[in-house]
Short mmCIF file of C-alpha atoms and ligand atoms in Angstrom, two decimals:
data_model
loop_
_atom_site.label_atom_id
_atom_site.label_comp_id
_atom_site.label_asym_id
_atom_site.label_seq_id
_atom_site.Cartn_x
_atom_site.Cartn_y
_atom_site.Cartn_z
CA UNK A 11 83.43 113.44 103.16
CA UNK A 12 81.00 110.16 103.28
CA UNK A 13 81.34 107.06 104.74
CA UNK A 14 79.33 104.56 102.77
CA UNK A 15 78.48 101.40 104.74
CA UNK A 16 76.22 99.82 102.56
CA UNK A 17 78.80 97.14 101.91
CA UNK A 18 78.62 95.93 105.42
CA UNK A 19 74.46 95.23 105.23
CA UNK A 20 75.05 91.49 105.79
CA UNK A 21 77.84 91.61 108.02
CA UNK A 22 76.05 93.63 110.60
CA UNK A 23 73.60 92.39 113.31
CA UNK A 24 70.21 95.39 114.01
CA UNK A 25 71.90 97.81 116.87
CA UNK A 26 75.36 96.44 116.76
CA UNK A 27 76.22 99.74 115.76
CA UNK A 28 73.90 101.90 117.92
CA UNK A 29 75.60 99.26 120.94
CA UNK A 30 79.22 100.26 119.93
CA UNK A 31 78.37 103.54 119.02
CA UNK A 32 77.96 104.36 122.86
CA UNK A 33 81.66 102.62 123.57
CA UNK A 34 82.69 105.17 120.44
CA UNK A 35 81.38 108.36 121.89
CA UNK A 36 82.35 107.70 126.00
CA UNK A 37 85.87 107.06 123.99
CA UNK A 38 85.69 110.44 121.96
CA UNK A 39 84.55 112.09 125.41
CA UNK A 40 87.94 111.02 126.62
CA UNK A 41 90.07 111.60 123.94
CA UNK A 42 88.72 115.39 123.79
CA UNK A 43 88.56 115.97 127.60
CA UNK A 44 92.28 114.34 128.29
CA UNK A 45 91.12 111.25 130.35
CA UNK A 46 92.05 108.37 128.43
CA UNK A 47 95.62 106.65 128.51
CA UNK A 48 98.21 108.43 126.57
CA UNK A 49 96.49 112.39 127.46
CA UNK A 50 99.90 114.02 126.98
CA UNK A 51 99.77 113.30 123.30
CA UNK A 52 96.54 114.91 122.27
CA UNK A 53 97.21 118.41 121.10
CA UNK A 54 96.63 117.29 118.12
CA UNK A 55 93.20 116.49 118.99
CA UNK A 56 92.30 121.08 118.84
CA UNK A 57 95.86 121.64 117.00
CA UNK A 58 93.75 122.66 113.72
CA UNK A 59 92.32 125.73 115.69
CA UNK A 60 95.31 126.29 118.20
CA UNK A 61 97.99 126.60 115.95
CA UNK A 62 100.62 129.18 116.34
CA UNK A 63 99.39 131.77 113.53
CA UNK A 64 102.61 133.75 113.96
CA UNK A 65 104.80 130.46 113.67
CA UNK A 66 102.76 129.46 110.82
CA UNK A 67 103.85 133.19 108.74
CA UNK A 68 106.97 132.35 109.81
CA UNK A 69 107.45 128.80 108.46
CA UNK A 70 105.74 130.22 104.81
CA UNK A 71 108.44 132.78 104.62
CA UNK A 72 111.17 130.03 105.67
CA UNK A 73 109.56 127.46 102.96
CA UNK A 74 109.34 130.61 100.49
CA UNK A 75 113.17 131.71 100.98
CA UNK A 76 114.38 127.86 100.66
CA UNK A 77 111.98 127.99 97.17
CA UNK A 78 113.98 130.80 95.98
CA UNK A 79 117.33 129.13 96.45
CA UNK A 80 116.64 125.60 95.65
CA UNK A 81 115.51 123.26 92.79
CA UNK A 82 115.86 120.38 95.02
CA UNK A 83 115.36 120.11 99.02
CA UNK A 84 116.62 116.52 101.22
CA UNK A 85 113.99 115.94 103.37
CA UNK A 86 115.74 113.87 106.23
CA UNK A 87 113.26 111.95 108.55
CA UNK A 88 112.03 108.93 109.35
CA UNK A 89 108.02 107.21 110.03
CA UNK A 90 105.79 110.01 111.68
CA UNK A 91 108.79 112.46 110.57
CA UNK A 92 108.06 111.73 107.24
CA UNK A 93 105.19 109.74 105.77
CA UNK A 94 102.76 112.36 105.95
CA UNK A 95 104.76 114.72 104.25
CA UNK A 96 105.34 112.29 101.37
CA UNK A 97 101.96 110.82 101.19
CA UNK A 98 100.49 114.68 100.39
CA UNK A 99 103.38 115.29 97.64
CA UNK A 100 102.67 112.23 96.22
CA UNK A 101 98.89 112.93 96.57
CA UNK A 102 98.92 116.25 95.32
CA UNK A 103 101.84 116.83 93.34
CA UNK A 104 101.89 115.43 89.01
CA UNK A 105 102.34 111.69 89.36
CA UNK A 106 105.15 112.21 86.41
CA UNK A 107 106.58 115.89 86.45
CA UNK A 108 106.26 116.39 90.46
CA UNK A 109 104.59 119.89 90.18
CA UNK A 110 102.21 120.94 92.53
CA UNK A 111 98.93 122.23 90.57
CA UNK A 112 99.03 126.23 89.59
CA UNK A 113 102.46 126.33 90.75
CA UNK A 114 105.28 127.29 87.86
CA UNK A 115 107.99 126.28 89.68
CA UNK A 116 108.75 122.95 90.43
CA UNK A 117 110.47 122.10 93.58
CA UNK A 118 111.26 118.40 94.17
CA UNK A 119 111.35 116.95 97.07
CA UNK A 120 113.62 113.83 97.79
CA UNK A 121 113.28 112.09 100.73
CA UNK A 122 116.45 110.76 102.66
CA UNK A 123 116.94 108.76 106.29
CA UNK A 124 114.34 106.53 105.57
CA UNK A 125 116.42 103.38 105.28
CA UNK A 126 119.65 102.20 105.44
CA UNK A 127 120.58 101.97 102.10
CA UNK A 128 123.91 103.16 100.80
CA UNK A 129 122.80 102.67 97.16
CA UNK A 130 119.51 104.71 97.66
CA UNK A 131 122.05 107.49 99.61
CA UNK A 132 124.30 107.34 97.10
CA UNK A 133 122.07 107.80 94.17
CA UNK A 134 120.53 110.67 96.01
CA UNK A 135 123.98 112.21 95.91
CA UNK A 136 124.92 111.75 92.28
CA UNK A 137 121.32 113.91 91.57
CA UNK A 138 122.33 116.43 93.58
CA UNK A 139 125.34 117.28 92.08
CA UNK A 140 123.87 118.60 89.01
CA UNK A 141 120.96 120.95 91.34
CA UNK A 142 120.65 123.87 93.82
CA UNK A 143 119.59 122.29 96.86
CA UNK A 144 118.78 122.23 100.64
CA UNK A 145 118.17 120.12 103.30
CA UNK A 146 115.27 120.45 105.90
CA UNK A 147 115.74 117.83 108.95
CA UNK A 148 113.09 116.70 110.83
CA UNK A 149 113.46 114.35 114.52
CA UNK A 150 111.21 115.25 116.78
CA UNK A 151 113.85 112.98 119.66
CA UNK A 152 116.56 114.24 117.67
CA UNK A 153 118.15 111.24 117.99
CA UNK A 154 116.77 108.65 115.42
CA UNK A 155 119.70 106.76 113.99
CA UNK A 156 118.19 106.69 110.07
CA UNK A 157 117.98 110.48 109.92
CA UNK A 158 121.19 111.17 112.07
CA UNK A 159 123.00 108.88 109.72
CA UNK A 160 121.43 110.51 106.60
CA UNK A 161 121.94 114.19 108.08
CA UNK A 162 125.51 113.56 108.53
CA UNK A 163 126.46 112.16 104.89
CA UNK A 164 124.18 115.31 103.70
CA UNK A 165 125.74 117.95 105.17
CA UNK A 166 128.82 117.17 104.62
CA UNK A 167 128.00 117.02 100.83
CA UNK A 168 126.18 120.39 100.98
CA UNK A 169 129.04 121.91 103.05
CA UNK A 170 131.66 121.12 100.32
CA UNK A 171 129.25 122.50 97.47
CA UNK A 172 128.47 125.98 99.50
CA UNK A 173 131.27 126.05 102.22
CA UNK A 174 129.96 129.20 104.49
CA UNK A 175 126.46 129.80 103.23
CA UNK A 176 125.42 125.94 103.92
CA UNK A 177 123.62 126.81 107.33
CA UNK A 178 121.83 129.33 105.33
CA UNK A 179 120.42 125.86 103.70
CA UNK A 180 119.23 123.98 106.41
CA UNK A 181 116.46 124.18 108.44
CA UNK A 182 115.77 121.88 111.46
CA UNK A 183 112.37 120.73 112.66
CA UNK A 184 112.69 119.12 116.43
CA UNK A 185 111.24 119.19 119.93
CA UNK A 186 111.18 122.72 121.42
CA UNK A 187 113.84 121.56 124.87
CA UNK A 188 115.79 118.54 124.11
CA UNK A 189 117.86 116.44 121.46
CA UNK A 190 121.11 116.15 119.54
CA UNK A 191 119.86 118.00 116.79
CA UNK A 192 118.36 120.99 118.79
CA UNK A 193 121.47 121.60 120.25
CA UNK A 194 123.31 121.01 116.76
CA UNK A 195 120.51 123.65 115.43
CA UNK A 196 121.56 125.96 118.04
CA UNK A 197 125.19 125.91 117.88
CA UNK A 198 125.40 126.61 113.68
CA UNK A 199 122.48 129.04 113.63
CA UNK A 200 120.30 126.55 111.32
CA UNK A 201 116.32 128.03 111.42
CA UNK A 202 114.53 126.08 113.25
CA UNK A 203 110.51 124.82 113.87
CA UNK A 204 109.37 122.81 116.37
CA UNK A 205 106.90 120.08 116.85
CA UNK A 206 104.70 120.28 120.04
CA UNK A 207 105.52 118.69 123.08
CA UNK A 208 101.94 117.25 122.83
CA UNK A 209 101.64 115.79 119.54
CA UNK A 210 103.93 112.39 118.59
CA UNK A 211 105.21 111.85 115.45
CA UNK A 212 102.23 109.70 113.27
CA UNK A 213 99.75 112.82 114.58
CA UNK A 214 102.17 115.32 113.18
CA UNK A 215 101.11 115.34 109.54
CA UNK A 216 99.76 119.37 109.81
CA UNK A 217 102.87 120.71 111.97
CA UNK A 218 105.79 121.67 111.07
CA UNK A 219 106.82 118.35 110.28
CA UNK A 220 104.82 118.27 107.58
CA UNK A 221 103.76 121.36 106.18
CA UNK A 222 107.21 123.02 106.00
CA UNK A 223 108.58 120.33 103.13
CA UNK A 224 104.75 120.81 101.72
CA UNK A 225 104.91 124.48 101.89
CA UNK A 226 108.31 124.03 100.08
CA UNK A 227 107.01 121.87 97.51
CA UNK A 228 104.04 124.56 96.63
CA UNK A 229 101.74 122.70 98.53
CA UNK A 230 98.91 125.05 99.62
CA UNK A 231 99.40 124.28 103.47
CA UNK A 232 96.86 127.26 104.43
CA UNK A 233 93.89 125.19 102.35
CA UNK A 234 95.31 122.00 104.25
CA UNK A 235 95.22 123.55 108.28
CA UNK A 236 91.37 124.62 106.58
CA UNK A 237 90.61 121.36 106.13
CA UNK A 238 91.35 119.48 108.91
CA UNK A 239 89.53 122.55 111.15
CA UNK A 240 86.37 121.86 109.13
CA UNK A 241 86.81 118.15 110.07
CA UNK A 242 87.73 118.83 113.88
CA UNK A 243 84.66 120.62 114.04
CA UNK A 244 82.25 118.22 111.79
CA UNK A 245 83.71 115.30 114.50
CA UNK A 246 82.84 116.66 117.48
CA UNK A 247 79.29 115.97 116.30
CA UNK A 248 77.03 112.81 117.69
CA UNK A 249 77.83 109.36 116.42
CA UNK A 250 74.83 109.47 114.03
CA UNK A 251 76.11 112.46 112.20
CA UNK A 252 79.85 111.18 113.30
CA UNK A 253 81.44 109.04 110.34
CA UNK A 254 85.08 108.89 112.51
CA UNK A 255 83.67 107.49 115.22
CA UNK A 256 81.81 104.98 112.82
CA UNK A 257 84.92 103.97 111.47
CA UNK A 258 86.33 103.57 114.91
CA UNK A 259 83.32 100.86 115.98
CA UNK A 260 82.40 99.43 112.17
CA UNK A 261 86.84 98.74 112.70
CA UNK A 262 85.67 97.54 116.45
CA UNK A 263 83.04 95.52 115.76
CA UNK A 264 84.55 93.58 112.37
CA UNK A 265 87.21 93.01 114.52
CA UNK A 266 85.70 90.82 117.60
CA UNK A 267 84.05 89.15 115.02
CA UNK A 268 87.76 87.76 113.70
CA UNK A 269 88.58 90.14 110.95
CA UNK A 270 91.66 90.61 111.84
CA UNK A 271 93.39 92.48 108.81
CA UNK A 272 92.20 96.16 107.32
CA UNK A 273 92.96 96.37 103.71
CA UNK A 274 92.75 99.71 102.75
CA UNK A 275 92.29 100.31 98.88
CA UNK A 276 92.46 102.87 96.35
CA UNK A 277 91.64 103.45 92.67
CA UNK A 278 93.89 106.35 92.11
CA UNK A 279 97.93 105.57 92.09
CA UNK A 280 97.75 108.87 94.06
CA UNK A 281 96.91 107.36 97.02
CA UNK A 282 99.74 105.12 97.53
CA UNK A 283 101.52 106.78 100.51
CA UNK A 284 98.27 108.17 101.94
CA UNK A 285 97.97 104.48 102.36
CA UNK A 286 101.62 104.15 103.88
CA UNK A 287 101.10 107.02 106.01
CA UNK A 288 98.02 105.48 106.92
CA UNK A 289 99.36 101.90 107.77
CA UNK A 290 102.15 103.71 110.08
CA UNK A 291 99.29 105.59 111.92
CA UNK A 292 97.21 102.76 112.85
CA UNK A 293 99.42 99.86 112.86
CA UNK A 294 101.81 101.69 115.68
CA UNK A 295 98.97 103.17 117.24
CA UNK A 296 97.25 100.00 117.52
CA UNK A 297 99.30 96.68 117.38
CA UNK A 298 99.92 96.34 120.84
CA UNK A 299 99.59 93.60 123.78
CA UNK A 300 99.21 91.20 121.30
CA UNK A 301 96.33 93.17 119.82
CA UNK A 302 94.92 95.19 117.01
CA UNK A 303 93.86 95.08 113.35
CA UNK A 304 96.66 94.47 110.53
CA UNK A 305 96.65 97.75 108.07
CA UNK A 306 97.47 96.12 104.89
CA UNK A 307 97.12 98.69 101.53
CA UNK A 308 96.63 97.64 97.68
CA UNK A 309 96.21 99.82 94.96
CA UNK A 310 93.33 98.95 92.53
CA UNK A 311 93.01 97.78 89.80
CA UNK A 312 96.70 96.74 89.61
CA UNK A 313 96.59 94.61 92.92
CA UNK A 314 93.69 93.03 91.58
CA UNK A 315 96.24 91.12 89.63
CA UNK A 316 98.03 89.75 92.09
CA UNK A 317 96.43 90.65 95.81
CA UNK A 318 92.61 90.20 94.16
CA UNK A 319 92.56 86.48 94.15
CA UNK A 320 93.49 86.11 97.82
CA UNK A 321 90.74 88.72 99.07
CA UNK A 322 88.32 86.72 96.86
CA UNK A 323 88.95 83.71 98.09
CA UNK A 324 91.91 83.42 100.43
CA UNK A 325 91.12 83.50 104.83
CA UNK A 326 88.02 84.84 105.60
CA UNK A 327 89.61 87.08 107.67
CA UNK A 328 89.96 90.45 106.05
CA UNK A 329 87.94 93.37 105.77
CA UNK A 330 88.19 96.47 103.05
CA UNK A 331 88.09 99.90 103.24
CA UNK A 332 87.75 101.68 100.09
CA UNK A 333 89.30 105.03 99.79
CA UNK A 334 87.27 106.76 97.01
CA UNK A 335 87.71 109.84 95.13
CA UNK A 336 84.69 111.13 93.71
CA UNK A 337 85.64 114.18 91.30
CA UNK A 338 88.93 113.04 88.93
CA UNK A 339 90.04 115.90 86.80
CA UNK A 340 90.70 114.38 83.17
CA UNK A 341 87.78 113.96 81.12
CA UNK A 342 89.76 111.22 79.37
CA UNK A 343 87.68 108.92 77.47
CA UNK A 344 88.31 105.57 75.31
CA UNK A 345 88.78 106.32 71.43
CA UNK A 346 86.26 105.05 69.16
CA UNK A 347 88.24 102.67 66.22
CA UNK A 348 86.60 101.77 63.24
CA UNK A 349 87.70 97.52 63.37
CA UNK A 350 87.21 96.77 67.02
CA UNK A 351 89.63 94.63 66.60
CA UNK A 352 90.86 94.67 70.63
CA UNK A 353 86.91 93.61 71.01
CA UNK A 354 85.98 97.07 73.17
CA UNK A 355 83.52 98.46 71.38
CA UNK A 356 81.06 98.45 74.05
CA UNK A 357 83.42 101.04 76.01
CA UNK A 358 83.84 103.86 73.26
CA UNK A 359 83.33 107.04 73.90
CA UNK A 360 83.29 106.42 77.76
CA UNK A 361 85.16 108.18 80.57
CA UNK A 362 87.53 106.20 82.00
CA UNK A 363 86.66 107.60 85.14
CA UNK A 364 83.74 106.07 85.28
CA UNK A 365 84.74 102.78 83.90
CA UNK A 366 87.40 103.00 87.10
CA UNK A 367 84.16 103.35 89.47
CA UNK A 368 82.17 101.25 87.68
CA UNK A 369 85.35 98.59 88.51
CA UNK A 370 85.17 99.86 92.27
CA UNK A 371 81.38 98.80 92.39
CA UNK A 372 82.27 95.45 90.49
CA UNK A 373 84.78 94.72 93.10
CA UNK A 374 82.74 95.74 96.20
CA UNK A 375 79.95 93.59 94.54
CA UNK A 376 82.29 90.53 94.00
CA UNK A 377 84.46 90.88 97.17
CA UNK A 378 81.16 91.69 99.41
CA UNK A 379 79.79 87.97 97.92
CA UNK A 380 83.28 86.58 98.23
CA UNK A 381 82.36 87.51 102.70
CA UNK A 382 84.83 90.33 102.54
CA UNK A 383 82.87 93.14 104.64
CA UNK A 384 83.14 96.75 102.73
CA UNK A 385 83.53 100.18 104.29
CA UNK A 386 83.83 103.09 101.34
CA UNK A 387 85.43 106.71 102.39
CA UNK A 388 84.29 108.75 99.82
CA UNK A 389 86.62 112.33 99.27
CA UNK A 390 85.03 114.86 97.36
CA UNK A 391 88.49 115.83 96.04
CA UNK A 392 91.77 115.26 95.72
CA UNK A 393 93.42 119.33 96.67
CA UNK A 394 94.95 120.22 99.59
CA UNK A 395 91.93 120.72 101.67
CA UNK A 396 90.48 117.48 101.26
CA UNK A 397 93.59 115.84 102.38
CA UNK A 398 94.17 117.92 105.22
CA UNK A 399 89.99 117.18 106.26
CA UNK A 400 90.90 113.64 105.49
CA UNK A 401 94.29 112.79 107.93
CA UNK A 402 92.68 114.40 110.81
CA UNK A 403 89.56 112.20 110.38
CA UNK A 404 91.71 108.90 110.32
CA UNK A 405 93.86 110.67 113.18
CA UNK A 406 90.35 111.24 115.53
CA UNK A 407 89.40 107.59 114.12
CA UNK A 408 92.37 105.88 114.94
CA UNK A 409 92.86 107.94 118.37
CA UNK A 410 89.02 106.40 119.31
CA UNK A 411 89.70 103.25 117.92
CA UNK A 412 92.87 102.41 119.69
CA UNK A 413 90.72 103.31 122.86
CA UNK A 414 87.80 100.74 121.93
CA UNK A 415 90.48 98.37 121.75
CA UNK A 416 91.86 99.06 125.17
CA UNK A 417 95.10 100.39 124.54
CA UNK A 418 97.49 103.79 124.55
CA UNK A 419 97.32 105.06 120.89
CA UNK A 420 99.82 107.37 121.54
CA UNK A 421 102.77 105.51 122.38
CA UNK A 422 105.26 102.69 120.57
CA UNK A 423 107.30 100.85 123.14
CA UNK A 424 107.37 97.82 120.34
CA UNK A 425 109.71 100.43 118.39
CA UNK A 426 112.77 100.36 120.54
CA UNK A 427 113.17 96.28 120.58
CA UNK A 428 114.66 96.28 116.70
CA UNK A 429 116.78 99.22 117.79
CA UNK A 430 118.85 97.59 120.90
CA UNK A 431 119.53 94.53 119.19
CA UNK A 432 120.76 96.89 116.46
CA UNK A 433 122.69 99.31 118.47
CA UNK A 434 124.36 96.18 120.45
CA UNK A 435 125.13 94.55 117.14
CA UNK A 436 126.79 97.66 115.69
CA UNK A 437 128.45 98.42 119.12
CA UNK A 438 126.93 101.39 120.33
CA UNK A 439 128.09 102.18 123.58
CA UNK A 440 126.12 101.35 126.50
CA UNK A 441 124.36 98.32 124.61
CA UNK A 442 126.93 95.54 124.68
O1 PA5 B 21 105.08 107.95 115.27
C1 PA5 B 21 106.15 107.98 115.83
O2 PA5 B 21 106.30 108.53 116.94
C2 PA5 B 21 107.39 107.39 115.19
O3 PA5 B 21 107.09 106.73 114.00
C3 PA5 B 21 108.42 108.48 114.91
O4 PA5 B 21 107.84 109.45 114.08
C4 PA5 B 21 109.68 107.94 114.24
O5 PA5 B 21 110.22 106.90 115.02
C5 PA5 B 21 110.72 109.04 114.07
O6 PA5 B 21 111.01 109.63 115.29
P1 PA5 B 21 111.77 111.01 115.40
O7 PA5 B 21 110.95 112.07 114.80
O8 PA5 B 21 111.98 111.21 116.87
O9 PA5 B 21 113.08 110.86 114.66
#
């Protein structure tokens, strides 16, 4: 992976870097040795190396058995408990059949308990009726009202369509000691995975939380854990050879000099809920004490439409980071026509993937004149390993990042203030 600054050549003074660079690696020195704030969340900072090998055979044999019984699996979670797992299907899996590459089967996964919606719950419902299916749960508290609400309505449905063999069908992901649904998992035999004490729910893309659904889906999850240990090592490396702790201070520096909002962008539909997942991971890690960058997302060219004119033109303070993907598979290219009558001409007979990054280096030109700074993030590839290399960089980057801005990465206390004045409204005892 690359990170192409070349976009930022006139937004950057000589040595601001170098300057915040230092900042970036005495941070990184913390995060690794467990001295900054938040310490008792950073097993995932070695989790690509320490993982339970055992526990990992164990949850590929679990995701292979639900395979063999379902067409269809509920995945029931909410924020860290679920956007990483739905950013790699949607990543990795065919943007119209949902099959994950070289696998025959195809496995859908449907994602449940991450709103409130009776119409989306419902019409979850009605599409199960005509599949096999299963649920897999996933609260690392246990007691997250979205998912608890969601778990109840499906298990109840998937108790009625399989009566005695529905534990057979679920399988719980939670915290190893405590919750509702540990001791729920306990009491009806459900298998269950856990997610480390250590590691909080926006870090917990390449646990359980989110490989067991991928592993599900077909998802090589081996070629994922590969990925992100070839990044944990490449990032332990000096800030010169470092591009997550470059992130971290470019993000710093752009920042103190009023650029207050982070658009990330990509050029592949693909990326969408990488982008999500993304926004959730810095946005709670890092809007805090009345601080931190704004993660926006668009998806290019479309948001060019509609987005485009404001980053042209609009406040001058935004930056962009690009998310590119330099290999694309189709070798797709624009017919030749004998009238030209739609005027493109000039374009036959060439790929559309490069007229897409000829667009992205039109846009950096234009946006980079317009003063919005531009960071690119170039991934080789878009496969399983890539992705896994690519959420532990933005995890290390955001961890660093968080700690150049002066605050705990690792915890939300902002969460719980839209959950009281819920729970009072709705009565729950103990909040009136
Ligand atoms: O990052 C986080 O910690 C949160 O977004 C949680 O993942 C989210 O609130 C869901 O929590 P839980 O897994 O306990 O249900």
């Amino acid at each position: 992976m690359e990170l192409d600054i070349t976009g930022l050549n006139e937004f950057l003074a000589p040595d601001e870097l170098v300057r915040m660079g230092k900042q970036a690696t005495q941070a990184a020195r913390d995060l690794k040795n467990g001295k900054g704030a938040g310490a008792e969340f950073t097993g995932w900072h070695d989790w690509p190396i320490t993982y339970n090998k055992r526990e990992f055979g164990r949850l590929l044999k679990a995701a292979a058995r639900i395979r063999r019984r379902s067409d269809a699996v509920v995945v029931i979670g909410i924020g860290g408990s679920y956007l990483g797992a739905k950013a790699a299907y949607e990543f990795l899996a065919h943007p119209f059949t949902g099959q994950i590459g070289g696998q025959r089967r195809k496995i859908a996964l449907y994602f449940a308990g991450i709103n409130l919606s009776a119409d989306y719950h419902q019409a979850l419902l009605d599409v199960l009726s005509e599949k096999e299916w299963s649920i897999i749960v996933i609260s690392k508290s246990g007691t997250t009202t979205e998912p608890a609400i969601a778990f109840r309505i499906f298990r109840q449905a998937l108790e009625a369509r399989y009566g005695k063999r529905a534990p057979e069908r679920i399988t719980v992901v939670t915290d190893a000691h405590k919750g509702a649904l540990r001791e729920l998992a306990r009491q009806e035999g459900y298998e269950r995975f856990v997610v480390p004490d250590d590691i909080g729910g926006r870090f917990s893309v390449l646990t359980p939380v989110g490989l067991l659904p991928l592993a599900v889906a077909g998802v090589d999850v081996k070629a994922m854990m590969d990925g992100a240990g070839q990044a944990r090592q490449d990032l332990l490396r000096p800030f010169r050879q470092n591009i997550a702790l470059q992130y971290a201070a470019l993000r710093q520096i752009l920042y103190l000099r009023g650029k207050t909002t982070e658009i990330l962008v990509g050029f592949e539909p693909r990326l969408l809920y990488v982008m999500e997942w993304w926004k959730q991971l810095f946005g709670e890690s890092e809007g805090k004490e009345h601080k931190g960058i704004f993660p926006a997302s668009a998806v290019f060219t479309a948001d060019l439409h509609s987005l485009g004119q404001y980053i042209q033109e609009g406040r001058r303070d935004i930056f962009e980071t690009v998310l590119a993907i330099e290999r694309v598979k189709s070798r797709l290219k624009v017919p030749p026509t004998k009238e030209n009558s739609d005027g493109l001409a000039y374009l036959e007979n060439r790929r559309l993937a490069a007229i897409n990054r000829t667009a992205m280096e039109g846009v950096r030109q234009a946006h980079v004149a317009g003063g919005v700074p531009n960071i690119r993030i170039v991934l080789p590839k878009a496969d399983a390993y890539h992705l896994g290399y690519l959420f532990y960089f933005f995890e290390k980057a955001c961890a660093v990042s968080g700690y150049l801005l002066g605050v705990n990465p690792f915890d939300q206390p902002g969460v719980e203030a839209y959950k009281s004045s819920m729970f009072r409204l709705l009565g729950k005892p103990g909040f009136e």
